[in-house]
Amino acid sequence: MAAPRFESIPHVAHVERLDGRDADPSAPPALLVEVPHGADQREHYDALRSRMVGTFPDDLHVYFHVNTDIGAYQYGRRVAEQLVQARPNLSALVIRCLIPRTFIDTNRREDATENLASAGLTAGVAPYVRHPDDVKLLLSLHRAYVGLAERAYPLVCDAGGFALSPHTYGPRSMDIAKIDDSIVHELRKAHLPENWDRWPVRPELDFITVAPDGKRYAPSGLVESLTQAYQAAGIHCSDSATYKLHPSAQGSRWAMQYPDRFLCLEVRRDLLVEAYTPFEQMTVRADQAERFARPLSAAIAARLR
């Protein structure tokens, strides 16, 4: 029986299947790369903003650029490319969300609230989204994307495959207690030279494998072997130093459902881009996407049949 087909959904997700030269196109993919924060281009923001009718904080695009996971799709897709090159009998499925987390976060339960800020996370629907028509639109997009993910994870993982959820984060942990209408002002203040240098520097790469209760959800030995591989490449790694597998995050859901077949990680954005310009569109360096992808694809390939 042929594996179900997955197709892109306009304004929701770009879906791509990569088949190795000897792969069976009817078989389930061996790798899922799911990028819930893949809306990283200004055109993604503008497309959704133009469909909304409410009023929003001035210059909200600033928050979009600061908060979007630029580079996550690029190194995640490179993992998929490298895998099918190294193992030409395998296929990979890449799902890139096109919904800006500025308005709704598809890596959250739709009912997640702004109280998540205390855990360093954004809410489901942003608190400055108030117009009922906008909320309705965002929830419909959220449900469409989550529905896609809910079909993809079982297809891949139940068949013995592996799922990767790549993310990126800013270079420093800013002390912004709440995401609300003042977010742009707070971000500009936090980035002033007299403030910026006092924020703690984040790890170059952080695996997200530990729940708030301390329980770890990760394939046995994978983080350890990846840490060694990244260190050999001159990249310093940590494990859940910045974020935990928060129960309101969809990533936590998949980690708990497939603890031996799922990995979530964060890479510092400034290490992936040509120039770190947090209030503007950034360009990912292909060589850096390659650098961060290589250990992942090798480790995943070694675990697949």
mmCIF file of C-alpha atoms in Angstrom:
data_model
loop_
_atom_site.group_PDB
_atom_site.id
_atom_site.type_symbol
_atom_site.label_atom_id
_atom_site.label_comp_id
_atom_site.label_asym_id
_atom_site.label_seq_id
_atom_site.Cartn_x
_atom_site.Cartn_y
_atom_site.Cartn_z
ATOM 1 C CA MET A 1 0.000 0.000 0.000
ATOM 2 C CA ALA A 2 1.402 3.376 -1.009
ATOM 3 C CA ALA A 3 2.157 5.956 1.668
ATOM 4 C CA PRO A 4 -0.332 8.853 1.827
ATOM 5 C CA ARG A 5 0.588 11.877 -0.256
ATOM 6 C CA PHE A 6 1.377 15.134 1.486
ATOM 7 C CA GLU A 7 0.903 18.372 -0.387
ATOM 8 C CA SER A 8 1.564 22.009 0.393
ATOM 9 C CA ILE A 9 -1.295 24.064 1.827
ATOM 10 C CA PRO A 10 -1.362 27.711 0.659
ATOM 11 C CA HIS A 11 -0.546 30.167 3.470
ATOM 12 C CA VAL A 12 -0.133 27.235 5.894
ATOM 13 C CA ALA A 13 2.772 24.988 4.934
ATOM 14 C CA HIS A 14 5.240 24.171 2.198
ATOM 15 C CA VAL A 15 5.639 20.396 1.911
ATOM 16 C CA GLU A 16 8.410 18.658 0.016
ATOM 17 C CA ARG A 17 9.328 15.004 -0.311
ATOM 18 C CA LEU A 18 12.959 14.232 -1.137
ATOM 19 C CA ASP A 19 13.586 10.757 -2.550
ATOM 20 C CA GLY A 20 17.002 9.147 -2.769
ATOM 21 C CA ARG A 21 17.870 7.820 -6.200
ATOM 22 C CA ASP A 22 17.063 4.229 -5.133
ATOM 23 C CA ALA A 23 14.122 5.024 -2.856
ATOM 24 C CA ASP A 24 10.676 3.522 -3.184
ATOM 25 C CA PRO A 25 8.410 6.545 -3.791
ATOM 26 C CA SER A 26 5.452 4.631 -2.370
ATOM 27 C CA ALA A 27 7.163 3.897 0.967
ATOM 28 C CA PRO A 28 6.810 6.118 4.053
ATOM 29 C CA PRO A 29 9.639 8.641 4.401
ATOM 30 C CA ALA A 30 12.406 7.596 6.771
ATOM 31 C CA LEU A 31 12.891 11.165 8.020
ATOM 32 C CA LEU A 32 10.460 13.941 8.886
ATOM 33 C CA VAL A 33 11.862 17.450 9.212
ATOM 34 C CA GLU A 34 9.095 19.572 10.728
ATOM 35 C CA VAL A 35 9.831 23.301 10.982
ATOM 36 C CA PRO A 36 6.967 24.890 12.961
ATOM 37 C CA HIS A 37 8.643 28.313 12.907
ATOM 38 C CA GLY A 38 9.579 28.207 9.234
ATOM 39 C CA ALA A 39 7.865 31.513 8.334
ATOM 40 C CA ASP A 40 11.103 33.495 8.304
ATOM 41 C CA GLN A 41 10.688 35.864 5.351
ATOM 42 C CA ARG A 42 9.103 39.320 5.473
ATOM 43 C CA GLU A 43 6.752 38.213 2.696
ATOM 44 C CA HIS A 44 5.335 35.571 5.068
ATOM 45 C CA TYR A 45 4.564 38.273 7.629
ATOM 46 C CA ASP A 46 3.108 40.695 5.083
ATOM 47 C CA ALA A 47 0.904 38.030 3.508
ATOM 48 C CA LEU A 48 -0.828 37.195 6.775
ATOM 49 C CA ARG A 49 -0.935 40.769 8.082
ATOM 50 C CA SER A 50 -2.745 41.858 4.905
ATOM 51 C CA ARG A 51 -5.534 39.370 5.648
ATOM 52 C CA MET A 52 -6.149 40.661 9.173
ATOM 53 C CA VAL A 53 -8.527 43.476 10.090
ATOM 54 C CA GLY A 54 -7.570 44.440 13.634
ATOM 55 C CA THR A 55 -5.132 47.092 14.821
ATOM 56 C CA PHE A 56 -1.683 46.085 16.010
ATOM 57 C CA PRO A 57 1.353 47.673 17.678
ATOM 58 C CA ASP A 58 3.313 50.000 15.408
ATOM 59 C CA ASP A 59 6.276 48.409 13.627
ATOM 60 C CA LEU A 60 5.217 44.917 14.656
ATOM 61 C CA HIS A 61 7.412 43.579 11.858
ATOM 62 C CA VAL A 62 10.340 44.353 14.164
ATOM 63 C CA TYR A 63 9.099 41.666 16.537
ATOM 64 C CA PHE A 64 8.650 39.306 13.599
ATOM 65 C CA HIS A 65 12.292 39.643 12.582
ATOM 66 C CA VAL A 66 13.638 39.373 16.138
ATOM 67 C CA ASN A 67 11.526 36.336 16.942
ATOM 68 C CA THR A 68 11.424 34.325 13.724
ATOM 69 C CA ASP A 69 13.549 31.177 13.443
ATOM 70 C CA ILE A 70 15.679 32.308 10.538
ATOM 71 C CA GLY A 71 17.928 29.439 9.471
ATOM 72 C CA ALA A 72 15.865 26.604 10.952
ATOM 73 C CA TYR A 73 14.331 25.612 7.632
ATOM 74 C CA GLN A 74 17.636 25.981 5.830
ATOM 75 C CA TYR A 75 19.689 23.694 8.061
ATOM 76 C CA GLY A 76 16.745 21.351 8.578
ATOM 77 C CA ARG A 77 16.222 20.868 4.861
ATOM 78 C CA ARG A 78 19.956 20.374 4.431
ATOM 79 C CA VAL A 79 19.762 17.469 6.892
ATOM 80 C CA ALA A 80 17.136 15.877 4.650
ATOM 81 C CA GLU A 81 19.234 16.441 1.523
ATOM 82 C CA GLN A 82 22.338 14.972 3.121
ATOM 83 C CA LEU A 83 20.445 11.942 4.382
ATOM 84 C CA VAL A 84 19.038 10.904 1.005
ATOM 85 C CA GLN A 85 22.438 11.492 -0.585
ATOM 86 C CA ALA A 86 24.168 9.267 1.969
ATOM 87 C CA ARG A 87 21.369 6.692 2.025
ATOM 88 C CA PRO A 88 19.889 6.761 -1.500
ATOM 89 C CA ASN A 89 17.360 4.070 -0.607
ATOM 90 C CA LEU A 90 15.634 6.464 1.796
ATOM 91 C CA SER A 91 13.222 9.398 1.501
ATOM 92 C CA ALA A 92 12.605 12.468 3.628
ATOM 93 C CA LEU A 93 9.559 14.674 4.182
ATOM 94 C CA VAL A 94 10.144 18.365 4.916
ATOM 95 C CA ILE A 95 7.280 20.465 6.293
ATOM 96 C CA ARG A 96 7.840 24.211 6.604
ATOM 97 C CA CYS A 97 5.174 26.207 8.397
ATOM 98 C CA LEU A 98 4.318 29.482 6.628
ATOM 99 C CA ILE A 99 2.330 31.024 9.507
ATOM 100 C CA PRO A 100 4.293 33.745 11.339
ATOM 101 C CA ARG A 101 4.500 33.070 15.056
ATOM 102 C CA THR A 102 4.121 36.845 15.498
ATOM 103 C CA PHE A 103 0.366 36.224 15.370
ATOM 104 C CA ILE A 104 -0.079 32.567 16.341
ATOM 105 C CA ASP A 105 2.460 29.915 17.282
ATOM 106 C CA THR A 106 1.850 26.546 15.648
ATOM 107 C CA ASN A 107 4.296 24.956 18.092
ATOM 108 C CA ARG A 108 1.844 25.689 20.915
ATOM 109 C CA ARG A 109 -1.533 24.346 21.835
ATOM 110 C CA GLU A 110 -4.043 26.802 20.434
ATOM 111 C CA ASP A 111 -5.256 27.628 23.962
ATOM 112 C CA ALA A 112 -1.766 28.401 25.311
ATOM 113 C CA THR A 113 -1.716 31.839 26.969
ATOM 114 C CA GLU A 114 0.713 34.698 27.383
ATOM 115 C CA ASN A 115 1.604 33.281 30.821
ATOM 116 C CA LEU A 116 4.080 31.112 28.938
ATOM 117 C CA ALA A 117 6.421 34.109 28.893
ATOM 118 C CA SER A 118 7.699 33.015 32.297
ATOM 119 C CA ALA A 119 9.049 29.880 30.589
ATOM 120 C CA GLY A 120 10.559 31.903 27.736
ATOM 121 C CA LEU A 121 7.826 30.869 25.301
ATOM 122 C CA THR A 122 5.322 32.737 23.162
ATOM 123 C CA ALA A 123 1.583 32.179 23.452
ATOM 124 C CA GLY A 124 -0.709 30.371 21.043
ATOM 125 C CA VAL A 125 -2.636 33.428 19.825
ATOM 126 C CA ALA A 126 -0.670 36.610 20.523
ATOM 127 C CA PRO A 127 -2.366 38.809 23.166
ATOM 128 C CA TYR A 128 -2.484 41.846 20.850
ATOM 129 C CA VAL A 129 -4.721 39.913 18.426
ATOM 130 C CA ARG A 130 -8.202 40.945 19.569
ATOM 131 C CA HIS A 131 -10.536 41.169 16.594
ATOM 132 C CA PRO A 132 -12.792 38.073 16.477
ATOM 133 C CA ASP A 133 -12.326 37.684 12.723
ATOM 134 C CA ASP A 134 -8.554 37.643 13.166
ATOM 135 C CA VAL A 135 -8.736 35.081 15.950
ATOM 136 C CA LYS A 136 -10.993 32.911 13.797
ATOM 137 C CA LEU A 137 -8.587 33.148 10.860
ATOM 138 C CA LEU A 138 -5.549 32.334 12.968
ATOM 139 C CA LEU A 139 -7.165 29.361 14.654
ATOM 140 C CA SER A 140 -8.197 27.949 11.286
ATOM 141 C CA LEU A 141 -4.608 28.235 10.040
ATOM 142 C CA HIS A 142 -3.256 26.736 13.260
ATOM 143 C CA ARG A 143 -5.616 23.761 13.037
ATOM 144 C CA ALA A 144 -4.716 23.158 9.402
ATOM 145 C CA TYR A 145 -1.009 23.085 10.208
ATOM 146 C CA VAL A 146 -1.317 20.949 13.331
ATOM 147 C CA GLY A 147 -3.561 18.572 11.397
ATOM 148 C CA LEU A 148 -0.807 18.181 8.823
ATOM 149 C CA ALA A 149 1.761 17.443 11.530
ATOM 150 C CA GLU A 150 -0.609 14.992 13.181
ATOM 151 C CA ARG A 151 -0.649 12.961 9.976
ATOM 152 C CA ALA A 152 3.069 13.230 9.268
ATOM 153 C CA TYR A 153 4.501 12.124 12.615
ATOM 154 C CA PRO A 154 2.698 8.756 12.778
ATOM 155 C CA LEU A 155 3.399 8.092 9.098
ATOM 156 C CA VAL A 156 7.144 8.425 9.629
ATOM 157 C CA CYS A 157 7.710 7.398 13.241
ATOM 158 C CA ASP A 158 5.292 4.463 13.399
ATOM 159 C CA ALA A 159 7.100 3.009 10.377
ATOM 160 C CA GLY A 160 10.457 3.128 12.166
ATOM 161 C CA GLY A 161 11.568 6.528 10.888
ATOM 162 C CA PHE A 162 12.951 9.573 12.684
ATOM 163 C CA ALA A 163 11.581 13.097 13.225
ATOM 164 C CA LEU A 164 13.627 16.268 13.599
ATOM 165 C CA SER A 165 12.246 19.613 14.783
ATOM 166 C CA PRO A 166 14.872 22.297 14.040
ATOM 167 C CA HIS A 167 14.690 25.741 15.615
ATOM 168 C CA THR A 168 16.891 28.794 15.997
ATOM 169 C CA TYR A 169 17.079 31.414 18.718
ATOM 170 C CA GLY A 170 18.673 34.801 19.305
ATOM 171 C CA PRO A 171 22.192 35.008 20.743
ATOM 172 C CA ARG A 172 21.163 36.333 24.161
ATOM 173 C CA SER A 173 18.373 35.704 26.668
ATOM 174 C CA MET A 174 16.644 39.057 27.089
ATOM 175 C CA ASP A 175 14.684 39.723 30.252
ATOM 176 C CA ILE A 176 11.328 40.578 28.686
ATOM 177 C CA ALA A 177 8.695 39.420 31.129
ATOM 178 C CA LYS A 178 5.611 39.677 28.945
ATOM 179 C CA ILE A 179 4.640 39.764 25.277
ATOM 180 C CA ASP A 180 1.998 42.476 24.825
ATOM 181 C CA ASP A 181 1.361 45.728 22.947
ATOM 182 C CA SER A 182 4.656 47.156 24.200
ATOM 183 C CA ILE A 183 6.785 44.370 22.717
ATOM 184 C CA VAL A 184 8.419 46.477 19.990
ATOM 185 C CA HIS A 185 9.369 49.182 22.492
ATOM 186 C CA GLU A 186 10.746 46.578 24.900
ATOM 187 C CA LEU A 187 12.787 44.902 22.187
ATOM 188 C CA ARG A 188 14.328 48.154 21.023
ATOM 189 C CA LYS A 189 15.217 49.020 24.590
ATOM 190 C CA ALA A 190 16.706 45.567 25.196
ATOM 191 C CA HIS A 191 18.930 45.926 22.134
ATOM 192 C CA LEU A 192 20.406 49.282 23.148
ATOM 193 C CA PRO A 193 24.184 48.929 23.603
ATOM 194 C CA GLU A 194 23.980 49.764 27.301
ATOM 195 C CA ASN A 195 21.493 46.920 27.802
ATOM 196 C CA TRP A 196 22.499 44.330 25.218
ATOM 197 C CA ASP A 197 25.832 43.364 26.746
ATOM 198 C CA ARG A 198 24.301 42.452 30.078
ATOM 199 C CA TRP A 199 22.009 39.741 28.698
ATOM 200 C CA PRO A 200 23.371 36.183 29.127
ATOM 201 C CA VAL A 201 24.833 34.610 25.994
ATOM 202 C CA ARG A 202 23.032 31.453 24.913
ATOM 203 C CA PRO A 203 24.695 28.161 23.945
ATOM 204 C CA GLU A 204 25.672 27.862 20.309
ATOM 205 C CA LEU A 205 23.438 24.792 20.121
ATOM 206 C CA ASP A 206 20.962 23.559 22.713
ATOM 207 C CA PHE A 207 19.209 20.197 22.517
ATOM 208 C CA ILE A 208 15.691 20.420 23.962
ATOM 209 C CA THR A 209 15.131 17.046 25.607
ATOM 210 C CA VAL A 210 14.258 17.610 29.279
ATOM 211 C CA ALA A 211 10.745 18.224 30.626
ATOM 212 C CA PRO A 212 10.094 20.615 33.543
ATOM 213 C CA ASP A 213 9.922 17.605 35.891
ATOM 214 C CA GLY A 214 13.463 16.633 34.906
ATOM 215 C CA LYS A 215 12.542 13.601 32.813
ATOM 216 C CA ARG A 216 14.488 13.271 29.595
ATOM 217 C CA TYR A 217 12.916 12.405 26.244
ATOM 218 C CA ALA A 218 15.637 11.626 23.717
ATOM 219 C CA PRO A 219 16.944 8.607 21.811
ATOM 220 C CA SER A 220 19.510 6.742 23.882
ATOM 221 C CA GLY A 221 23.029 8.013 23.279
ATOM 222 C CA LEU A 222 22.052 10.415 20.504
ATOM 223 C CA VAL A 223 22.656 13.699 22.316
ATOM 224 C CA GLU A 224 25.974 12.422 23.632
ATOM 225 C CA SER A 225 27.220 11.329 20.207
ATOM 226 C CA LEU A 226 26.011 14.538 18.593
ATOM 227 C CA THR A 227 27.691 16.626 21.278
ATOM 228 C CA GLN A 228 31.002 14.945 20.491
ATOM 229 C CA ALA A 229 30.522 15.462 16.761
ATOM 230 C CA TYR A 230 29.665 19.129 17.171
ATOM 231 C CA GLN A 231 32.544 19.721 19.551
ATOM 232 C CA ALA A 232 34.875 18.218 16.947
ATOM 233 C CA ALA A 233 33.470 20.813 14.530
ATOM 234 C CA GLY A 234 34.130 23.616 17.015
ATOM 235 C CA ILE A 235 30.502 24.028 18.118
ATOM 236 C CA HIS A 236 29.642 24.153 21.819
ATOM 237 C CA CYS A 237 26.469 22.272 22.811
ATOM 238 C CA SER A 238 24.195 22.170 25.837
ATOM 239 C CA ASP A 239 21.139 20.124 26.724
ATOM 240 C CA SER A 240 17.992 22.009 27.765
ATOM 241 C CA ALA A 241 19.984 24.916 29.193
ATOM 242 C CA THR A 242 17.737 27.546 27.585
ATOM 243 C CA TYR A 243 14.326 25.892 27.256
ATOM 244 C CA LYS A 244 12.564 22.800 28.553
ATOM 245 C CA LEU A 245 10.070 20.548 26.789
ATOM 246 C CA HIS A 246 7.155 22.636 28.004
ATOM 247 C CA PRO A 247 3.819 20.759 28.024
ATOM 248 C CA SER A 248 2.165 23.585 26.066
ATOM 249 C CA ALA A 249 4.559 23.052 23.156
ATOM 250 C CA GLN A 250 3.701 20.688 20.332
ATOM 251 C CA GLY A 251 7.337 19.586 20.347
ATOM 252 C CA SER A 252 6.864 18.237 23.863
ATOM 253 C CA ARG A 253 3.911 16.235 22.609
ATOM 254 C CA TRP A 254 5.968 14.559 19.900
ATOM 255 C CA ALA A 255 8.950 13.981 22.183
ATOM 256 C CA MET A 256 6.762 12.151 24.676
ATOM 257 C CA GLN A 257 4.962 10.146 22.005
ATOM 258 C CA TYR A 258 8.162 9.177 20.171
ATOM 259 C CA PRO A 259 11.019 9.529 22.700
ATOM 260 C CA ASP A 260 13.295 7.178 20.746
ATOM 261 C CA ARG A 261 12.551 8.731 17.339
ATOM 262 C CA PHE A 262 12.368 12.498 17.865
ATOM 263 C CA LEU A 263 14.845 15.298 18.461
ATOM 264 C CA CYS A 264 14.303 19.031 18.956
ATOM 265 C CA LEU A 265 17.150 21.526 19.016
ATOM 266 C CA GLU A 266 17.957 25.234 18.894
ATOM 267 C CA VAL A 267 20.864 26.803 16.992
ATOM 268 C CA ARG A 268 21.970 30.389 17.552
ATOM 269 C CA ARG A 269 20.812 32.542 14.649
ATOM 270 C CA ASP A 270 23.870 34.757 14.598
ATOM 271 C CA LEU A 271 25.965 31.686 13.707
ATOM 272 C CA LEU A 272 23.834 30.917 10.648
ATOM 273 C CA VAL A 273 23.440 34.299 8.951
ATOM 274 C CA GLU A 274 25.632 36.611 6.917
ATOM 275 C CA ALA A 275 25.042 39.446 9.375
ATOM 276 C CA TYR A 276 22.958 39.447 12.539
ATOM 277 C CA THR A 277 20.502 42.331 12.049
ATOM 278 C CA PRO A 278 17.656 41.445 14.432
ATOM 279 C CA PHE A 279 15.200 44.126 13.291
ATOM 280 C CA GLU A 280 15.586 43.338 9.580
ATOM 281 C CA GLN A 281 15.470 40.422 7.164
ATOM 282 C CA MET A 282 18.564 38.224 7.505
ATOM 283 C CA THR A 283 20.218 35.960 4.935
ATOM 284 C CA VAL A 284 21.327 32.439 5.836
ATOM 285 C CA ARG A 285 24.809 31.315 4.847
ATOM 286 C CA ALA A 286 24.710 28.030 2.945
ATOM 287 C CA ASP A 287 28.050 26.930 4.394
ATOM 288 C CA GLN A 288 26.800 27.419 7.947
ATOM 289 C CA ALA A 289 23.572 25.526 7.256
ATOM 290 C CA GLU A 290 25.792 22.742 5.924
ATOM 291 C CA ARG A 291 28.029 22.873 8.997
ATOM 292 C CA PHE A 292 25.183 22.485 11.475
ATOM 293 C CA ALA A 293 23.341 19.892 9.378
ATOM 294 C CA ARG A 294 26.213 17.475 8.799
ATOM 295 C CA PRO A 295 26.441 15.900 12.295
ATOM 296 C CA LEU A 296 22.651 15.562 12.440
ATOM 297 C CA SER A 297 22.304 13.796 9.109
ATOM 298 C CA ALA A 298 25.175 11.425 9.903
ATOM 299 C CA ALA A 299 23.758 10.524 13.312
ATOM 300 C CA ILE A 300 20.235 10.021 11.970
ATOM 301 C CA ALA A 301 21.470 7.926 9.041
ATOM 302 C CA ALA A 302 23.298 5.641 11.465
ATOM 303 C CA ARG A 303 20.042 4.974 13.333
ATOM 304 C CA LEU A 304 17.851 4.185 10.355
ATOM 305 C CA ARG A 305 17.504 0.766 8.784
#
